[in-house]
GROMACS .gro file of C-alpha atoms in nm:
model
  339
    1MET     CA    1  -0.015   0.043   0.025
    2ASN     CA    2   0.139   0.396  -0.101
    3THR     CA    3  -0.055   0.486   0.167
    4PRO     CA    4   0.166   0.863   0.097
    5ARG     CA    5   0.079   0.906  -0.198
    6PHE     CA    6  -0.335   0.786  -0.151
    7SER     CA    7  -0.386   1.012   0.137
    8LEU     CA    8  -0.202   1.311  -0.039
    9GLY     CA    9  -0.424   1.171  -0.321
   10LEU     CA   10  -0.744   1.218  -0.048
   11MET     CA   11  -0.626   1.607   0.059
   12ALA     CA   12  -0.618   1.754  -0.319
   13VAL     CA   13  -0.963   1.578  -0.378
   14ALA     CA   14  -1.148   1.707  -0.009
   15SER     CA   15  -0.943   2.011  -0.065
   16LEU     CA   16  -1.173   2.085  -0.397
   17SER     CA   17  -1.506   2.168  -0.188
   18LEU     CA   18  -1.569   2.436  -0.004
   19ALA     CA   19  -1.661   2.531   0.356
   20SER     CA   20  -1.929   2.732   0.522
   21CYS     CA   21  -2.206   2.588   0.765
   22GLY     CA   22  -2.223   2.246   0.984
   23GLU     CA   23  -1.866   2.213   1.027
   24ARG     CA   24  -1.708   1.864   1.164
   25ALA     CA   25  -1.581   1.879   1.525
   26PRO     CA   26  -1.172   1.796   1.523
   27THR     CA   27  -1.100   1.472   1.521
   28THR     CA   28  -0.861   1.378   1.821
   29PHE     CA   29  -0.559   1.094   1.693
   30PRO     CA   30  -0.447   0.789   1.907
   31ASP     CA   31  -0.065   0.874   1.993
   32SER     CA   32   0.031   0.481   1.773
   33PRO     CA   33   0.067   0.491   1.431
   34ASN     CA   34  -0.181   0.224   1.327
   35GLY     CA   35  -0.437   0.357   1.546
   36THR     CA   36  -0.427   0.674   1.364
   37MET     CA   37  -0.423   0.526   1.054
   38THR     CA   38  -0.761   0.352   1.110
   39THR     CA   39  -0.889   0.721   1.283
   40LEU     CA   40  -0.827   0.887   0.910
   41ALA     CA   41  -0.989   0.556   0.661
   42LYS     CA   42  -1.308   0.579   0.987
   43GLU     CA   43  -1.286   0.938   0.980
   44LEU     CA   44  -1.283   0.977   0.601
   45ASN     CA   45  -1.535   0.688   0.501
   46SER     CA   46  -1.779   0.902   0.732
   47GLY     CA   47  -1.719   1.187   0.458
   48ASN     CA   48  -1.509   1.350   0.738
   49ALA     CA   49  -1.302   1.558   0.512
   50ARG     CA   50  -1.144   1.760   0.770
   51VAL     CA   51  -0.930   1.447   0.922
   52LEU     CA   52  -0.710   1.539   0.624
   53TRP     CA   53  -0.663   1.853   0.760
   54ASP     CA   54  -0.609   1.712   1.138
   55ALA     CA   55  -0.367   1.438   1.077
   56LEU     CA   56  -0.143   1.768   0.922
   57PRO     CA   57   0.123   1.844   1.216
   58ASN     CA   58   0.084   2.105   1.338
   59GLY     CA   59   0.365   2.351   1.120
   60TYR     CA   60   0.279   2.136   0.839
   61GLN     CA   61  -0.112   2.284   0.847
   62LYS     CA   62   0.067   2.633   0.817
   63ASP     CA   63   0.257   2.632   0.551
   64VAL     CA   64  -0.038   2.470   0.350
   65SER     CA   65  -0.249   2.829   0.444
   66ASP     CA   66   0.048   3.017   0.404
   67LEU     CA   67   0.032   2.865   0.010
   68VAL     CA   68  -0.365   2.890  -0.029
   69HIS     CA   69  -0.321   3.270   0.083
   70SER     CA   70  -0.059   3.361  -0.101
   71PHE     CA   71  -0.206   3.165  -0.430
   72GLY     CA   72  -0.552   3.366  -0.356
   73LYS     CA   73  -0.313   3.715  -0.316
   74SER     CA   74  -0.116   3.576  -0.588
   75MET     CA   75  -0.333   3.577  -0.867
   76ASP     CA   76  -0.534   3.806  -1.098
   77ALA     CA   77  -0.859   3.770  -0.977
   78GLU     CA   78  -1.008   3.906  -1.295
   79VAL     CA   79  -0.763   3.602  -1.462
   80HIS     CA   80  -0.973   3.379  -1.194
   81GLN     CA   81  -1.337   3.478  -1.157
   82LYS     CA   82  -1.294   3.440  -1.547
   83LEU     CA   83  -1.171   3.122  -1.591
   84PHE     CA   84  -1.431   2.976  -1.310
   85GLY     CA   85  -1.743   3.171  -1.573
   86ALA     CA   86  -1.589   2.933  -1.852
   87LEU     CA   87  -1.575   2.608  -1.610
   88ARG     CA   88  -1.943   2.664  -1.524
   89SER     CA   89  -2.046   2.716  -1.803
   90ALA     CA   90  -1.844   2.426  -1.909
   91LEU     CA   91  -2.072   2.230  -1.688
   92ASP     CA   92  -2.340   2.319  -1.831
   93LEU     CA   93  -2.282   2.209  -2.165
   94ALA     CA   94  -2.208   1.847  -1.959
   95ALA     CA   95  -2.510   1.858  -1.840
   96GLU     CA   96  -2.732   1.925  -2.140
   97LYS     CA   97  -2.495   1.684  -2.296
   98LYS     CA   98  -2.485   1.384  -2.120
   99SER     CA   99  -2.534   1.137  -2.461
  100ILE     CA  100  -2.224   1.331  -2.660
  101ALA     CA  101  -2.049   1.250  -2.363
  102ILE     CA  102  -2.137   0.870  -2.304
  103GLU     CA  103  -2.107   0.831  -2.680
  104MET     CA  104  -1.714   1.030  -2.691
  105ALA     CA  105  -1.644   0.787  -2.336
  106LYS     CA  106  -1.791   0.498  -2.552
  107GLY     CA  107  -1.484   0.578  -2.850
  108MET     CA  108  -1.229   0.599  -2.590
  109GLY     CA  109  -1.287   0.278  -2.522
  110LEU     CA  110  -1.399   0.214  -2.238
  111GLU     CA  111  -1.514  -0.101  -2.116
  112SER     CA  112  -1.858  -0.138  -2.110
  113ASP     CA  113  -1.936  -0.238  -1.711
  114ASN     CA  114  -1.716   0.149  -1.677
  115LEU     CA  115  -1.973   0.265  -1.923
  116LYS     CA  116  -2.260   0.223  -1.772
  117LYS     CA  117  -2.115   0.327  -1.431
  118LEU     CA  118  -2.063   0.621  -1.563
  119GLU     CA  119  -2.364   0.683  -1.778
  120ALA     CA  120  -2.615   0.617  -1.393
  121GLN     CA  121  -2.362   0.820  -1.213
  122TYR     CA  122  -2.324   1.137  -1.497
  123GLY     CA  123  -2.577   1.381  -1.375
  124SER     CA  124  -2.431   1.330  -0.990
  125ILE     CA  125  -2.071   1.358  -1.147
  126VAL     CA  126  -2.135   1.751  -1.339
  127ALA     CA  127  -2.356   1.833  -1.037
  128LEU     CA  128  -2.086   1.767  -0.793
  129LEU     CA  129  -1.895   2.053  -1.016
  130LYS     CA  130  -2.033   2.278  -1.070
  131GLU     CA  131  -2.118   2.277  -0.664
  132ALA     CA  132  -1.759   2.322  -0.659
  133ALA     CA  133  -1.748   2.617  -0.958
  134GLU     CA  134  -1.987   2.800  -0.744
  135SER     CA  135  -1.832   2.786  -0.444
  136ASP     CA  136  -1.608   3.031  -0.249
  137LEU     CA  137  -1.346   2.880  -0.476
  138ALA     CA  138  -1.422   3.118  -0.772
  139ASP     CA  139  -1.298   3.434  -0.597
  140ALA     CA  140  -0.979   3.462  -0.547
  141LYS     CA  141  -0.987   3.700  -0.263
  142LYS     CA  142  -1.202   3.453  -0.064
  143VAL     CA  143  -0.944   3.213  -0.118
  144ALA     CA  144  -0.722   3.477   0.022
  145SER     CA  145  -0.832   3.469   0.361
  146LEU     CA  146  -1.004   3.102   0.334
  147ASP     CA  147  -0.962   2.896   0.661
  148LEU     CA  148  -0.925   2.564   0.535
  149ALA     CA  149  -1.016   2.425   0.868
  150SER     CA  150  -1.367   2.575   0.812
  151PHE     CA  151  -1.356   2.533   0.507
  152LEU     CA  152  -1.302   2.134   0.546
  153GLY     CA  153  -1.444   2.066   0.810
  154GLY     CA  154  -1.800   2.224   0.650
  155GLU     CA  155  -1.919   2.263   0.267
  156GLY     CA  156  -1.572   2.029   0.199
  157SER     CA  157  -1.713   1.741   0.447
  158SER     CA  158  -2.054   1.787   0.272
  159LEU     CA  159  -1.889   1.798  -0.116
  160PHE     CA  160  -1.635   1.495   0.029
  161SER     CA  161  -1.957   1.246   0.107
  162LYS     CA  162  -2.140   1.307  -0.225
  163PHE     CA  163  -1.824   1.261  -0.375
  164GLN     CA  164  -1.804   0.871  -0.208
  165LYS     CA  165  -2.100   0.819  -0.291
  166VAL     CA  166  -2.013   0.907  -0.655
  167ALA     CA  167  -1.683   0.676  -0.599
  168SER     CA  168  -1.935   0.406  -0.460
  169ALA     CA  169  -2.036   0.357  -0.758
  170TRP     CA  170  -1.659   0.166  -0.867
  171GLY     CA  171  -1.692  -0.128  -0.639
  172ASP     CA  172  -1.411  -0.282  -0.553
  173ASP     CA  173  -1.246  -0.001  -0.776
  174ASN     CA  174  -1.304   0.262  -0.538
  175PRO     CA  175  -0.988   0.323  -0.347
  176LEU     CA  176  -1.243   0.473  -0.026
  177ALA     CA  177  -1.473   0.158  -0.045
  178ARG     CA  178  -1.161  -0.020   0.007
  179LEU     CA  179  -0.991   0.210   0.299
  180ALA     CA  180  -1.281   0.111   0.519
  181LYS     CA  181  -1.206  -0.277   0.511
  182MET     CA  182  -0.820  -0.218   0.605
  183GLU     CA  183  -0.708  -0.247   0.909
  184PHE     CA  184  -0.324  -0.176   1.045
  185LYS     CA  185  -0.049  -0.268   1.245
  186ALA     CA  186   0.258  -0.161   1.374
  187GLY     CA  187   0.655  -0.305   1.365
  188GLU     CA  188   0.855  -0.247   1.567
  189GLU     CA  189   1.013   0.071   1.614
  190VAL     CA  190   1.330   0.120   1.501
  191ASN     CA  191   1.508   0.522   1.447
  192GLY     CA  192   1.207   0.631   1.592
  193VAL     CA  193   1.014   0.479   1.291
  194VAL     CA  194   0.754   0.237   1.287
  195PRO     CA  195   0.656   0.092   0.949
  196VAL     CA  196   0.238  -0.005   0.903
  197GLU     CA  197   0.108  -0.300   0.710
  198ALA     CA  198  -0.243  -0.267   0.587
  199TRP     CA  199  -0.499  -0.577   0.626
  200VAL     CA  200  -0.719  -0.654   0.361
  201ASP     CA  201  -0.963  -1.002   0.422
  202GLY     CA  202  -0.659  -1.118   0.653
  203LYS     CA  203  -0.319  -1.041   0.369
  204VAL     CA  204  -0.107  -0.809   0.390
  205ASP     CA  205  -0.219  -0.503   0.118
  206GLY     CA  206   0.125  -0.402  -0.068
  207PRO     CA  207   0.481  -0.257   0.134
  208ALA     CA  208   0.433  -0.145   0.426
  209ALA     CA  209   0.454   0.265   0.498
  210PRO     CA  210   0.622   0.420   0.724
  211PHE     CA  211   0.558   0.653   0.976
  212LYS     CA  212   0.761   0.864   1.292
  213LYS     CA  213   0.609   1.156   1.477
  214VAL     CA  214   0.622   1.534   1.339
  215ASP     CA  215   0.521   1.804   1.586
  216GLY     CA  216   0.406   1.527   1.835
  217LYS     CA  217   0.182   1.377   1.578
  218TRP     CA  218   0.206   1.058   1.390
  219PHE     CA  219   0.311   1.130   1.055
  220PHE     CA  220   0.366   0.940   0.722
  221ALA     CA  221   0.784   0.940   0.746
  222ASP     CA  222   0.796   0.979   0.307
  223LEU     CA  223   0.697   1.240   0.287
  224ALA     CA  224   0.769   1.396   0.632
  225ASN     CA  225   1.150   1.399   0.441
  226ASP     CA  226   0.965   1.571   0.095
  227TRP     CA  227   0.797   1.803   0.300
  228PRO     CA  228   1.068   2.023   0.311
  229GLU     CA  229   1.126   2.040  -0.126
  230MET     CA  230   0.781   2.039  -0.188
  231MET     CA  231   0.722   2.331  -0.004
  232LYS     CA  232   1.010   2.487  -0.173
  233GLU     CA  233   0.866   2.396  -0.467
  234ALA     CA  234   0.535   2.512  -0.435
  235LYS     CA  235   0.581   2.913  -0.367
  236GLY     CA  236   0.870   2.873  -0.638
  237ARG     CA  237   0.581   2.795  -0.861
  238ILE     CA  238   0.326   3.056  -0.643
  239ALA     CA  239   0.655   3.376  -0.668
  240LYS     CA  240   0.696   3.370  -1.010
  241LEU     CA  241   0.263   3.342  -1.035
  242ASP     CA  242   0.291   3.673  -1.264
  243LEU     CA  243  -0.002   3.684  -1.554
  244SER     CA  244   0.066   4.053  -1.624
  245LYS     CA  245   0.232   3.986  -1.985
  246ASP     CA  246   0.035   3.780  -2.075
  247LYS     CA  247  -0.304   3.908  -1.863
  248LYS     CA  248  -0.454   4.012  -2.229
  249GLN     CA  249  -0.367   3.645  -2.405
  250ILE     CA  250  -0.519   3.409  -2.165
  251LEU     CA  251  -0.857   3.650  -2.115
  252ASP     CA  252  -0.835   3.639  -2.490
  253SER     CA  253  -0.804   3.268  -2.509
  254LEU     CA  254  -1.056   3.233  -2.179
  255GLY     CA  255  -1.326   3.419  -2.415
  256LYS     CA  256  -1.224   3.226  -2.758
  257LEU     CA  257  -1.347   2.869  -2.483
  258GLU     CA  258  -1.680   3.037  -2.404
  259GLU     CA  259  -1.739   3.135  -2.800
  260LEU     CA  260  -1.636   2.807  -2.855
  261ILE     CA  261  -1.861   2.661  -2.575
  262VAL     CA  262  -2.197   2.855  -2.735
  263LYS     CA  263  -2.077   2.681  -3.070
  264LEU     CA  264  -2.098   2.333  -2.965
  265LYS     CA  265  -2.451   2.349  -2.786
  266PRO     CA  266  -2.642   2.257  -3.140
  267ALA     CA  267  -2.464   1.944  -3.133
  268LYS     CA  268  -2.573   1.631  -3.200
  269THR     CA  269  -2.367   1.387  -3.199
  270ALA     CA  270  -1.995   1.295  -3.053
  271LYS     CA  271  -1.830   1.414  -3.433
  272ASP     CA  272  -2.029   1.713  -3.475
  273VAL     CA  273  -1.846   1.830  -3.111
  274GLN     CA  274  -1.484   1.666  -3.284
  275GLN     CA  275  -1.586   1.892  -3.547
  276ILE     CA  276  -1.672   2.197  -3.431
  277ALA     CA  277  -1.336   2.153  -3.175
  278MET     CA  278  -1.096   2.093  -3.419
  279SER     CA  279  -1.244   2.400  -3.708
  280SER     CA  280  -1.202   2.624  -3.319
  281VAL     CA  281  -0.816   2.435  -3.275
  282MET     CA  282  -0.599   2.729  -3.415
  283ASP     CA  283  -0.795   3.043  -3.149
  284PHE     CA  284  -0.591   2.789  -2.887
  285LEU     CA  285  -0.205   2.823  -3.001
  286PRO     CA  286  -0.140   3.099  -2.834
  287ALA     CA  287  -0.235   2.976  -2.495
  288MET     CA  288  -0.058   2.643  -2.548
  289GLY     CA  289   0.211   2.863  -2.650
  290PHE     CA  290   0.166   3.009  -2.283
  291LEU     CA  291   0.096   2.676  -2.089
  292GLY     CA  292   0.459   2.546  -2.251
  293LYS     CA  293   0.628   2.852  -2.175
  294SER     CA  294   0.451   2.860  -1.802
  295GLY     CA  295   0.613   2.567  -1.746
  296PHE     CA  296   0.324   2.296  -1.753
  297ARG     CA  297   0.502   2.005  -2.023
  298MET     CA  298   0.349   1.593  -2.056
  299HIS     CA  299   0.695   1.518  -1.770
  300ASP     CA  300   0.588   1.180  -1.841
  301ARG     CA  301   0.621   1.165  -2.209
  302PRO     CA  302   1.021   1.172  -2.253
  303ALA     CA  303   0.973   1.024  -2.643
  304VAL     CA  304   0.885   1.365  -2.772
  305PRO     CA  305   1.212   1.542  -2.726
  306VAL     CA  306   1.388   1.273  -2.778
  307GLN     CA  307   1.193   1.234  -3.127
  308GLN     CA  308   1.259   1.598  -3.246
  309PRO     CA  309   1.603   1.551  -3.324
  310LYS     CA  310   1.501   1.321  -3.571
  311LEU     CA  311   1.182   1.535  -3.643
  312ILE     CA  312   1.463   1.866  -3.710
  313GLU     CA  313   1.653   1.602  -3.962
  314ALA     CA  314   1.354   1.495  -4.128
  315LYS     CA  315   1.255   1.835  -4.151
  316LYS     CA  316   1.640   1.893  -4.335
  317ASP     CA  317   1.572   1.595  -4.596
  318ALA     CA  318   1.245   1.742  -4.675
  319VAL     CA  319   1.439   2.097  -4.721
  320LYS     CA  320   1.686   1.942  -4.917
  321GLY     CA  321   1.439   1.702  -5.164
  322LEU     CA  322   1.269   2.014  -5.265
  323LYS     CA  323   1.606   2.195  -5.410
  324LYS     CA  324   1.668   1.853  -5.575
  325ASP     CA  325   1.375   1.870  -5.744
  326ALA     CA  326   1.345   2.222  -5.854
  327MET     CA  327   1.770   2.181  -5.976
  328LYS     CA  328   1.594   1.901  -6.203
  329GLY     CA  329   1.290   2.058  -6.353
  330LEU     CA  330   1.567   2.365  -6.368
  331LYS     CA  331   1.777   2.146  -6.673
  332LYS     CA  332   1.448   1.995  -6.850
  333GLY     CA  333   1.372   2.361  -6.883
  334MET     CA  334   1.732   2.498  -6.974
  335LYS     CA  335   1.754   2.197  -7.253
  336LYS     CA  336   1.375   2.277  -7.385
  337ALA     CA  337   1.457   2.568  -7.415
  338PRO     CA  338   1.570   2.700  -7.793
  339LYS     CA  339   1.829   2.824  -7.884
   0.00000   0.00000   0.00000
């Protein structure tokens, strides 16, 4: 079980939810690593998103709050608002085009069983995303002062519970359902580190996850070791978040996206959607260039840069071929010309 990475994924999901009333109370964890994981699993299974916040050591809570607030202060408010406006428009379109979305998913090779699950849960998925897109996340000023504990304990937990209901349709493929079945056993402590194994149906589920104490709380050792570098990288990215030079280009691209959404409304089939989208692809080349310049690249696909020299050579060969053909044509023309 890759517990640290799994937990990070859950944090990301929960952090997309927003907060207000009906808050969950803070969770108290037992002073043991396996007890910590048992409590974490139990609370998540009950729909408590705030437990992810309570599980963080105090210093890490401050780090995350500072990051979120820095982002809210650094993000251009007009761009942020326009982005969420486009997102809401896209979700409204998605709600109208369920049959087309299912048709496209089928065309992408989604298995029949998963296709049926997607069709059954489609409305709930779109509604969940729309609810989040209409929340305080759409306001950069509110993000700049967001109380994350309240955020996750209130509507965050409400949305997380709805997410659980959607995810439950996937049965054993749902990691949350699997987490609820786990029993956690601690090994022997060595140099302050305790391995914790997850057991499901009497069998060990993956490798043990090491835990150690940070600020008095048992926490994932691997994640704790990576934390300083992760925070340094995140702070560096936010510090460079200056959209002033590219603001017009970004707003223009978002405007083009909203225009595309309007064009897609009459679409009746997946083929219609593809044709309309392809006819507008040139409108988004500036945005793609901006994303590349900003560091949003496919890091997990090294084949692209590796193939670049081959592409350059192919272009050179093509140019040589054109020159050669041109010279042949010129010579033939000279032979046929009257003396």
